[in-house]
């Protein structure tokens, strides 16, 4: 069972997964990292939130339709995705402070 400070990181790029996980763990969050939404699905139900890289979104369409979960989408400036209810976006490249700001605003929104 995950605690309330666990954040799921889903990205095809292993380096990005490691970088995001490191930034979060330095701030006291625990993380679980996956290379696909399907592998992350069970853990995502109990986590504080799931961070999804836009490269993984093709396989995440079903995940995004499930409005019972919150997600932060990592986007580059060229992504044509619109922000959805219960989802927040963060444009790449981003800093650790940017990432934590989005997570804090998600927590405050409750």
CSV table of N, CA, C and O in Angstrom, one decimal:
chain,number,residue,atom,x,y,z
A,1,UNK,N,0.8,-1.2,0.0
A,1,UNK,CA,0.0,0.0,0.0
A,1,UNK,C,0.9,1.2,0.0
A,1,UNK,O,1.9,1.3,0.7
A,2,UNK,N,0.6,2.2,-0.8
A,2,UNK,CA,1.3,3.4,-1.0
A,2,UNK,C,0.9,4.5,0.1
A,2,UNK,O,-0.3,4.5,0.5
A,3,UNK,N,1.8,5.4,0.5
A,3,UNK,CA,1.4,6.4,1.4
A,3,UNK,C,1.0,7.6,0.6
A,3,UNK,O,1.1,7.7,-0.6
A,4,UNK,N,0.4,8.6,1.3
A,4,UNK,CA,-0.1,9.8,0.6
A,4,UNK,C,0.9,10.7,0.0
A,4,UNK,O,0.5,11.6,-0.7
A,5,UNK,N,2.2,10.4,0.2
A,5,UNK,CA,3.2,11.3,-0.4
A,5,UNK,C,3.9,10.5,-1.6
A,5,UNK,O,5.0,10.9,-2.0
A,6,UNK,N,3.4,9.4,-2.1
A,6,UNK,CA,4.0,8.7,-3.2
A,6,UNK,C,3.5,9.3,-4.5
A,6,UNK,O,2.3,9.5,-4.7
A,7,UNK,N,4.4,9.5,-5.4
A,7,UNK,CA,4.1,10.1,-6.7
A,7,UNK,C,4.6,9.1,-7.7
A,7,UNK,O,5.7,8.6,-7.7
A,8,UNK,N,3.7,8.8,-8.7
A,8,UNK,CA,4.0,7.8,-9.8
A,8,UNK,C,4.6,8.7,-10.9
A,8,UNK,O,4.0,9.7,-11.3
A,9,UNK,N,5.7,8.2,-11.5
A,9,UNK,CA,6.3,8.9,-12.7
A,9,UNK,C,6.2,7.9,-13.8
A,9,UNK,O,6.7,6.8,-13.7
A,10,UNK,N,5.6,8.3,-14.9
A,10,UNK,CA,5.5,7.5,-16.1
A,10,UNK,C,6.1,8.2,-17.3
A,10,UNK,O,5.6,9.3,-17.7
A,11,UNK,N,7.2,7.6,-17.8
A,11,UNK,CA,7.8,8.2,-19.0
A,11,UNK,C,8.6,7.1,-19.7
A,11,UNK,O,9.1,6.2,-19.1
A,12,UNK,N,8.6,7.2,-21.1
A,12,UNK,CA,9.3,6.1,-21.8
A,12,UNK,C,10.8,6.3,-21.6
A,12,UNK,O,11.5,5.3,-21.6
A,13,UNK,N,11.3,7.5,-21.5
A,13,UNK,CA,12.7,7.8,-21.3
A,13,UNK,C,13.2,7.5,-19.9
A,13,UNK,O,12.7,8.2,-19.0
A,14,UNK,N,14.1,6.6,-19.7
A,14,UNK,CA,14.6,6.2,-18.4
A,14,UNK,C,15.3,7.4,-17.7
A,14,UNK,O,15.1,7.6,-16.5
A,15,UNK,N,16.0,8.1,-18.5
A,15,UNK,CA,16.7,9.3,-17.9
A,15,UNK,C,15.8,10.3,-17.3
A,15,UNK,O,16.0,10.9,-16.2
A,16,UNK,N,14.7,10.6,-18.0
A,16,UNK,CA,13.7,11.5,-17.5
A,16,UNK,C,13.0,11.0,-16.2
A,16,UNK,O,12.8,11.7,-15.3
A,17,UNK,N,12.7,9.7,-16.2
A,17,UNK,CA,12.1,9.1,-15.0
A,17,UNK,C,13.0,9.2,-13.9
A,17,UNK,O,12.6,9.6,-12.8
A,18,UNK,N,14.3,9.0,-14.0
A,18,UNK,CA,15.3,9.1,-12.9
A,18,UNK,C,15.4,10.5,-12.5
A,18,UNK,O,15.5,10.8,-11.3
A,19,UNK,N,15.4,11.5,-13.4
A,19,UNK,CA,15.6,12.9,-13.0
A,19,UNK,C,14.4,13.4,-12.2
A,19,UNK,O,14.6,14.0,-11.2
A,20,UNK,N,13.2,13.1,-12.7
A,20,UNK,CA,12.0,13.5,-12.0
A,20,UNK,C,11.9,12.8,-10.6
A,20,UNK,O,11.7,13.5,-9.6
A,21,UNK,N,12.2,11.5,-10.6
A,21,UNK,CA,12.1,10.8,-9.3
A,21,UNK,C,13.2,11.4,-8.3
A,21,UNK,O,12.8,11.6,-7.1
A,22,UNK,N,14.4,11.7,-8.8
A,22,UNK,CA,15.4,12.3,-7.9
A,22,UNK,C,14.9,13.6,-7.3
A,22,UNK,O,15.0,13.9,-6.1
A,23,UNK,N,14.4,14.5,-8.2
A,23,UNK,CA,13.9,15.8,-7.7
A,23,UNK,C,12.9,15.7,-6.7
A,23,UNK,O,12.8,16.4,-5.7
A,24,UNK,N,12.0,14.7,-6.8
A,24,UNK,CA,10.9,14.5,-5.9
A,24,UNK,C,11.4,13.9,-4.6
A,24,UNK,O,11.0,14.3,-3.5
A,25,UNK,N,12.3,13.0,-4.7
A,25,UNK,CA,12.8,12.3,-3.5
A,25,UNK,C,13.6,13.2,-2.6
A,25,UNK,O,13.5,13.1,-1.4
A,26,UNK,N,14.3,14.2,-3.2
A,26,UNK,CA,15.1,15.2,-2.5
A,26,UNK,C,14.1,16.0,-1.6
A,26,UNK,O,14.5,16.4,-0.5
A,27,UNK,N,12.9,16.2,-2.1
A,27,UNK,CA,11.9,17.0,-1.4
A,27,UNK,C,11.1,16.2,-0.4
A,27,UNK,O,10.1,16.6,0.1
A,28,UNK,N,11.4,14.9,-0.3
A,28,UNK,CA,10.7,14.0,0.7
A,28,UNK,C,9.5,13.2,0.2
A,28,UNK,O,8.9,12.5,1.0
A,29,UNK,N,9.3,13.2,-1.1
A,29,UNK,CA,8.3,12.4,-1.7
A,29,UNK,C,8.9,11.0,-2.0
A,29,UNK,O,10.1,10.9,-2.4
A,30,UNK,N,8.1,10.0,-1.9
A,30,UNK,CA,8.5,8.7,-2.4
A,30,UNK,C,8.0,8.6,-3.8
A,30,UNK,O,7.0,9.2,-4.2
A,31,UNK,N,8.7,7.8,-4.7
A,31,UNK,CA,8.2,7.7,-6.0
A,31,UNK,C,8.2,6.2,-6.5
A,31,UNK,O,8.9,5.4,-5.9
A,32,UNK,N,7.4,5.9,-7.5
A,32,UNK,CA,7.5,4.7,-8.2
A,32,UNK,C,7.5,5.1,-9.7
A,32,UNK,O,6.8,6.0,-10.1
A,33,UNK,N,8.4,4.5,-10.5
A,33,UNK,CA,8.6,4.9,-11.9
A,33,UNK,C,8.3,3.7,-12.8
A,33,UNK,O,8.6,2.6,-12.5
A,34,UNK,N,7.6,4.0,-13.9
A,34,UNK,CA,7.2,3.0,-14.9
A,34,UNK,C,7.4,3.6,-16.3
A,34,UNK,O,7.4,4.8,-16.5
A,35,UNK,N,7.5,2.6,-17.3
A,35,UNK,CA,7.7,3.0,-18.6
A,35,UNK,C,6.4,3.0,-19.4
A,35,UNK,O,6.4,3.2,-20.6
A,36,UNK,N,5.3,2.6,-18.8
A,36,UNK,CA,4.0,2.6,-19.5
A,36,UNK,C,2.9,2.8,-18.5
A,36,UNK,O,3.0,2.5,-17.3
A,37,UNK,N,1.8,3.3,-18.9
A,37,UNK,CA,0.6,3.6,-18.1
A,37,UNK,C,0.1,2.3,-17.6
A,37,UNK,O,-0.4,2.2,-16.4
A,38,UNK,N,0.1,1.2,-18.4
A,38,UNK,CA,-0.5,0.0,-18.0
A,38,UNK,C,0.2,-0.6,-16.8
A,38,UNK,O,-0.4,-1.1,-15.8
A,39,UNK,N,1.6,-0.5,-16.7
A,39,UNK,CA,2.3,-0.9,-15.6
A,39,UNK,C,2.1,-0.1,-14.3
A,39,UNK,O,2.2,-0.6,-13.2
A,40,UNK,N,1.7,1.2,-14.5
A,40,UNK,CA,1.5,2.1,-13.4
A,40,UNK,C,0.1,2.1,-12.9
A,40,UNK,O,-0.1,2.7,-11.8
A,41,UNK,N,-0.8,1.5,-13.6
A,41,UNK,CA,-2.2,1.7,-13.3
A,41,UNK,C,-2.6,1.3,-11.8
A,41,UNK,O,-3.2,2.0,-11.1
A,42,UNK,N,-2.1,0.1,-11.3
A,42,UNK,CA,-2.5,-0.3,-10.0
A,42,UNK,C,-1.9,0.7,-8.9
A,42,UNK,O,-2.7,1.1,-8.0
A,43,UNK,N,-0.7,1.1,-9.1
A,43,UNK,CA,-0.1,2.0,-8.1
A,43,UNK,C,-0.7,3.4,-8.2
A,43,UNK,O,-0.9,4.1,-7.1
A,44,UNK,N,-1.1,3.8,-9.4
A,44,UNK,CA,-1.7,5.1,-9.5
A,44,UNK,C,-3.0,5.3,-8.8
A,44,UNK,O,-3.4,6.5,-8.5
A,45,UNK,N,-3.7,4.3,-8.5
A,45,UNK,CA,-5.0,4.4,-7.7
A,45,UNK,C,-4.8,4.9,-6.3
A,45,UNK,O,-5.7,5.5,-5.8
A,46,UNK,N,-3.6,4.6,-5.7
A,46,UNK,CA,-3.4,5.0,-4.3
A,46,UNK,C,-2.4,6.2,-4.1
A,46,UNK,O,-2.3,6.7,-3.0
A,47,UNK,N,-1.8,6.6,-5.2
A,47,UNK,CA,-0.8,7.7,-5.1
A,47,UNK,C,-1.4,9.1,-5.0
A,47,UNK,O,-2.5,9.3,-5.3
A,48,UNK,N,-0.5,10.0,-4.5
A,48,UNK,CA,-0.9,11.4,-4.5
A,48,UNK,C,-1.3,11.9,-5.9
A,48,UNK,O,-2.3,12.5,-6.1
A,49,UNK,N,-0.4,11.6,-6.9
A,49,UNK,CA,-0.7,11.9,-8.2
A,49,UNK,C,0.2,11.1,-9.1
A,49,UNK,O,1.1,10.4,-8.7
A,50,UNK,N,-0.1,11.2,-10.4
A,50,UNK,CA,0.8,10.5,-11.4
A,50,UNK,C,1.3,11.6,-12.4
A,50,UNK,O,0.6,12.5,-12.8
A,51,UNK,N,2.6,11.5,-12.6
A,51,UNK,CA,3.2,12.5,-13.6
A,51,UNK,C,3.5,11.7,-14.9
A,51,UNK,O,4.1,10.6,-14.9
A,52,UNK,N,2.9,12.2,-15.9
A,52,UNK,CA,2.9,11.5,-17.3
A,52,UNK,C,3.7,12.4,-18.2
A,52,UNK,O,3.4,13.6,-18.4
A,53,UNK,N,4.7,11.8,-18.9
A,53,UNK,CA,5.4,12.5,-20.0
A,53,UNK,C,4.5,12.5,-21.2
A,53,UNK,O,3.8,11.5,-21.5
A,54,UNK,N,4.5,13.5,-22.0
A,54,UNK,CA,3.7,13.6,-23.2
A,54,UNK,C,4.0,12.5,-24.2
A,54,UNK,O,3.2,12.1,-25.0
A,55,UNK,N,5.2,12.0,-24.2
A,55,UNK,CA,5.6,10.9,-25.2
A,55,UNK,C,4.8,9.6,-24.9
A,55,UNK,O,4.7,8.8,-25.7
A,56,UNK,N,4.3,9.5,-23.7
A,56,UNK,CA,3.6,8.3,-23.3
A,56,UNK,C,2.1,8.4,-23.5
A,56,UNK,O,1.4,7.4,-23.3
A,57,UNK,N,1.6,9.5,-23.9
A,57,UNK,CA,0.2,9.8,-23.9
A,57,UNK,C,-0.6,8.9,-24.9
A,57,UNK,O,-1.8,8.7,-24.7
A,58,UNK,N,0.0,8.5,-25.9
A,58,UNK,CA,-0.7,7.7,-26.9
A,58,UNK,C,-1.3,6.4,-26.2
A,58,UNK,O,-2.5,6.1,-26.4
A,59,UNK,N,-0.5,5.8,-25.4
A,59,UNK,CA,-1.0,4.7,-24.6
A,59,UNK,C,-1.8,5.0,-23.4
A,59,UNK,O,-2.3,4.2,-22.7
A,60,UNK,N,-1.9,6.3,-23.1
A,60,UNK,CA,-2.5,6.8,-21.9
A,60,UNK,C,-3.9,7.3,-22.1
A,60,UNK,O,-4.5,7.8,-21.2
A,61,UNK,N,-4.5,7.2,-23.3
A,61,UNK,CA,-5.8,7.8,-23.6
A,61,UNK,C,-6.8,7.2,-22.6
A,61,UNK,O,-7.7,8.0,-22.1
A,62,UNK,N,-6.8,6.0,-22.4
A,62,UNK,CA,-7.8,5.4,-21.4
A,62,UNK,C,-7.6,5.9,-20.0
A,62,UNK,O,-8.6,6.2,-19.3
A,63,UNK,N,-6.4,6.1,-19.6
A,63,UNK,CA,-6.0,6.6,-18.3
A,63,UNK,C,-6.6,8.0,-18.1
A,63,UNK,O,-7.2,8.3,-17.1
A,64,UNK,N,-6.5,8.8,-19.1
A,64,UNK,CA,-6.9,10.2,-19.0
A,64,UNK,C,-8.5,10.3,-19.0
A,64,UNK,O,-9.0,11.2,-18.4
A,65,UNK,N,-9.1,9.3,-19.6
A,65,UNK,CA,-10.6,9.3,-19.5
A,65,UNK,C,-11.1,9.0,-18.2
A,65,UNK,O,-12.3,9.3,-17.8
A,66,UNK,N,-10.3,8.3,-17.4
A,66,UNK,CA,-10.7,8.0,-16.0
A,66,UNK,C,-10.6,9.2,-15.1
A,66,UNK,O,-9.5,9.4,-14.6
A,67,UNK,N,-11.6,9.9,-14.9
A,67,UNK,CA,-11.5,11.2,-14.2
A,67,UNK,C,-11.4,11.0,-12.7
A,67,UNK,O,-11.2,11.9,-11.9
A,68,UNK,N,-11.3,9.7,-12.2
A,68,UNK,CA,-11.1,9.5,-10.8
A,68,UNK,C,-9.7,9.6,-10.4
A,68,UNK,O,-9.4,9.5,-9.2
A,69,UNK,N,-8.8,9.9,-11.3
A,69,UNK,CA,-7.4,10.1,-11.0
A,69,UNK,C,-6.9,11.4,-11.4
A,69,UNK,O,-7.3,12.0,-12.4
A,70,UNK,N,-5.9,11.9,-10.6
A,70,UNK,CA,-5.3,13.2,-10.9
A,70,UNK,C,-4.0,12.9,-11.7
A,70,UNK,O,-3.3,12.0,-11.4
A,71,UNK,N,-3.6,13.8,-12.6
A,71,UNK,CA,-2.4,13.6,-13.3
A,71,UNK,C,-1.7,15.0,-13.6
A,71,UNK,O,-2.4,16.0,-13.7
A,72,UNK,N,-0.4,15.0,-13.7
A,72,UNK,CA,0.3,16.1,-14.2
A,72,UNK,C,1.0,15.7,-15.5
A,72,UNK,O,1.6,14.7,-15.6
A,73,UNK,N,0.7,16.4,-16.6
A,73,UNK,CA,1.2,16.1,-17.9
A,73,UNK,C,2.5,16.9,-18.2
A,73,UNK,O,2.5,18.1,-18.1
A,74,UNK,N,3.6,16.2,-18.5
A,74,UNK,CA,4.8,16.9,-18.9
A,74,UNK,C,4.8,17.2,-20.4
A,74,UNK,O,4.8,16.2,-21.2
A,75,UNK,N,4.7,18.4,-20.8
A,75,UNK,CA,4.5,18.8,-22.2
A,75,UNK,C,5.7,19.6,-22.7
A,75,UNK,O,6.3,20.3,-22.0
A,76,UNK,N,6.0,19.4,-24.0
A,76,UNK,CA,6.9,20.4,-24.7
A,76,UNK,C,6.0,21.4,-25.3
A,76,UNK,O,4.8,21.3,-25.3
A,77,UNK,N,6.6,22.5,-25.7
A,77,UNK,CA,5.8,23.6,-26.2
A,77,UNK,C,5.0,23.3,-27.4
A,77,UNK,O,4.1,24.1,-27.8
A,78,UNK,N,5.3,22.2,-28.1
A,78,UNK,CA,4.6,21.9,-29.3
A,78,UNK,C,3.4,21.0,-29.2
A,78,UNK,O,2.7,20.7,-30.1
A,79,UNK,N,3.2,20.5,-28.0
A,79,UNK,CA,2.1,19.6,-27.7
A,79,UNK,C,0.8,20.3,-27.9
A,79,UNK,O,0.6,21.4,-27.5
A,80,UNK,N,-0.2,19.6,-28.6
A,80,UNK,CA,-1.4,20.2,-28.9
A,80,UNK,C,-2.5,19.7,-27.9
A,80,UNK,O,-3.7,19.6,-28.3
A,81,UNK,N,-2.1,19.4,-26.7
A,81,UNK,CA,-3.1,18.9,-25.7
A,81,UNK,C,-3.7,20.0,-25.0
A,81,UNK,O,-3.1,21.0,-24.6
A,82,UNK,N,-5.0,19.9,-24.7
A,82,UNK,CA,-5.7,20.9,-23.9
A,82,UNK,C,-5.8,20.4,-22.5
A,82,UNK,O,-5.9,19.2,-22.2
A,83,UNK,N,-5.7,21.4,-21.6
A,83,UNK,CA,-5.7,21.0,-20.2
A,83,UNK,C,-7.1,20.5,-19.9
A,83,UNK,O,-8.1,21.1,-20.3
A,84,UNK,N,-7.2,19.4,-19.1
A,84,UNK,CA,-8.5,18.8,-18.8
A,84,UNK,C,-8.8,19.0,-17.3
A,84,UNK,O,-7.9,19.2,-16.5
A,85,UNK,N,-10.0,18.8,-16.9
A,85,UNK,CA,-10.4,18.9,-15.5
A,85,UNK,C,-9.5,17.8,-14.8
A,85,UNK,O,-9.4,16.7,-15.3
A,86,UNK,N,-9.1,18.1,-13.6
A,86,UNK,CA,-8.3,17.2,-12.8
A,86,UNK,C,-6.9,16.9,-13.3
A,86,UNK,O,-6.1,16.1,-12.7
A,87,UNK,N,-6.5,17.6,-14.4
A,87,UNK,CA,-5.1,17.4,-14.9
A,87,UNK,C,-4.4,18.8,-14.9
A,87,UNK,O,-5.0,19.8,-15.1
A,88,UNK,N,-3.1,18.8,-14.6
A,88,UNK,CA,-2.3,20.0,-14.6
A,88,UNK,C,-1.2,19.8,-15.7
A,88,UNK,O,-0.9,18.6,-15.9
A,89,UNK,N,-0.7,20.8,-16.2
A,89,UNK,CA,0.4,20.7,-17.2
A,89,UNK,C,1.7,21.4,-16.7
A,89,UNK,O,1.6,22.4,-15.9
A,90,UNK,N,2.8,20.9,-17.2
A,90,UNK,CA,4.1,21.5,-16.9
A,90,UNK,C,4.9,21.4,-18.2
A,90,UNK,O,5.1,20.3,-18.7
A,91,UNK,N,5.3,22.5,-18.7
A,91,UNK,CA,6.0,22.5,-20.0
A,91,UNK,C,7.5,22.3,-19.8
A,91,UNK,O,8.1,22.8,-19.0
A,92,UNK,N,8.0,21.3,-20.7
A,92,UNK,CA,9.4,21.0,-20.7
A,92,UNK,C,10.2,22.1,-21.5
A,92,UNK,O,9.7,22.5,-22.4
A,93,UNK,N,11.4,22.4,-21.1
A,93,UNK,CA,12.1,22.0,-20.0
A,93,UNK,C,11.6,22.7,-18.7
A,93,UNK,O,11.1,23.8,-18.8
A,94,UNK,N,11.8,22.0,-17.6
A,94,UNK,CA,11.3,22.6,-16.3
A,94,UNK,C,12.4,22.3,-15.2
A,94,UNK,O,13.2,21.5,-15.4
A,95,UNK,N,12.3,23.1,-14.2
A,95,UNK,CA,13.2,23.0,-13.0
A,95,UNK,C,12.5,22.2,-11.9
A,95,UNK,O,11.3,22.0,-12.0
A,96,UNK,N,13.3,21.8,-11.0
A,96,UNK,CA,12.7,21.1,-9.8
A,96,UNK,C,11.7,22.0,-9.1
A,96,UNK,O,10.7,21.6,-8.6
A,97,UNK,N,12.0,23.3,-9.0
A,97,UNK,CA,11.1,24.2,-8.4
A,97,UNK,C,9.8,24.3,-9.1
A,97,UNK,O,8.7,24.4,-8.5
A,98,UNK,N,9.8,24.3,-10.5
A,98,UNK,CA,8.6,24.3,-11.3
A,98,UNK,C,7.8,23.1,-11.0
A,98,UNK,O,6.5,23.2,-10.8
A,99,UNK,N,8.4,21.9,-10.9
A,99,UNK,CA,7.7,20.6,-10.6
A,99,UNK,C,7.1,20.7,-9.3
A,99,UNK,O,5.9,20.3,-9.1
A,100,UNK,N,7.8,21.1,-8.3
A,100,UNK,CA,7.2,21.2,-6.9
A,100,UNK,C,6.1,22.2,-6.8
A,100,UNK,O,5.1,22.0,-6.1
A,101,UNK,N,6.2,23.3,-7.6
A,101,UNK,CA,5.1,24.3,-7.6
A,101,UNK,C,3.8,23.7,-8.1
A,101,UNK,O,2.7,23.9,-7.5
A,102,UNK,N,3.9,22.9,-9.1
A,102,UNK,CA,2.7,22.3,-9.7
A,102,UNK,C,2.1,21.2,-8.7
A,102,UNK,O,0.9,21.2,-8.4
A,103,UNK,N,3.0,20.5,-8.1
A,103,UNK,CA,2.6,19.5,-7.1
A,103,UNK,C,1.9,20.2,-5.9
A,103,UNK,O,0.8,19.8,-5.4
A,104,UNK,N,2.5,21.3,-5.4
A,104,UNK,CA,1.9,22.0,-4.3
A,104,UNK,C,0.6,22.6,-4.6
A,104,UNK,O,-0.4,22.6,-3.8
A,105,UNK,N,0.4,23.1,-5.8
A,105,UNK,CA,-0.9,23.6,-6.2
A,105,UNK,C,-1.9,22.5,-6.4
A,105,UNK,O,-3.1,22.7,-6.1
A,106,UNK,N,-1.5,21.4,-6.8
A,106,UNK,CA,-2.4,20.2,-6.9
A,106,UNK,C,-2.9,19.8,-5.5
A,106,UNK,O,-4.0,19.5,-5.2
A,107,UNK,N,-1.9,19.8,-4.5
A,107,UNK,CA,-2.3,19.4,-3.1
A,107,UNK,C,-3.2,20.5,-2.5
A,107,UNK,O,-4.2,20.1,-1.9
A,108,UNK,N,-3.0,21.8,-2.8
A,108,UNK,CA,-3.8,22.8,-2.3
A,108,UNK,C,-5.2,22.8,-2.8
A,108,UNK,O,-6.2,23.1,-2.2
A,109,UNK,N,-5.3,22.3,-4.1
A,109,UNK,CA,-6.6,22.2,-4.7
A,109,UNK,C,-7.5,21.1,-4.2
A,109,UNK,O,-8.6,21.0,-4.4
A,110,UNK,N,-6.7,20.2,-3.5
A,110,UNK,CA,-7.4,19.1,-2.8
A,110,UNK,C,-7.9,18.0,-3.6
A,110,UNK,O,-8.7,17.3,-3.3
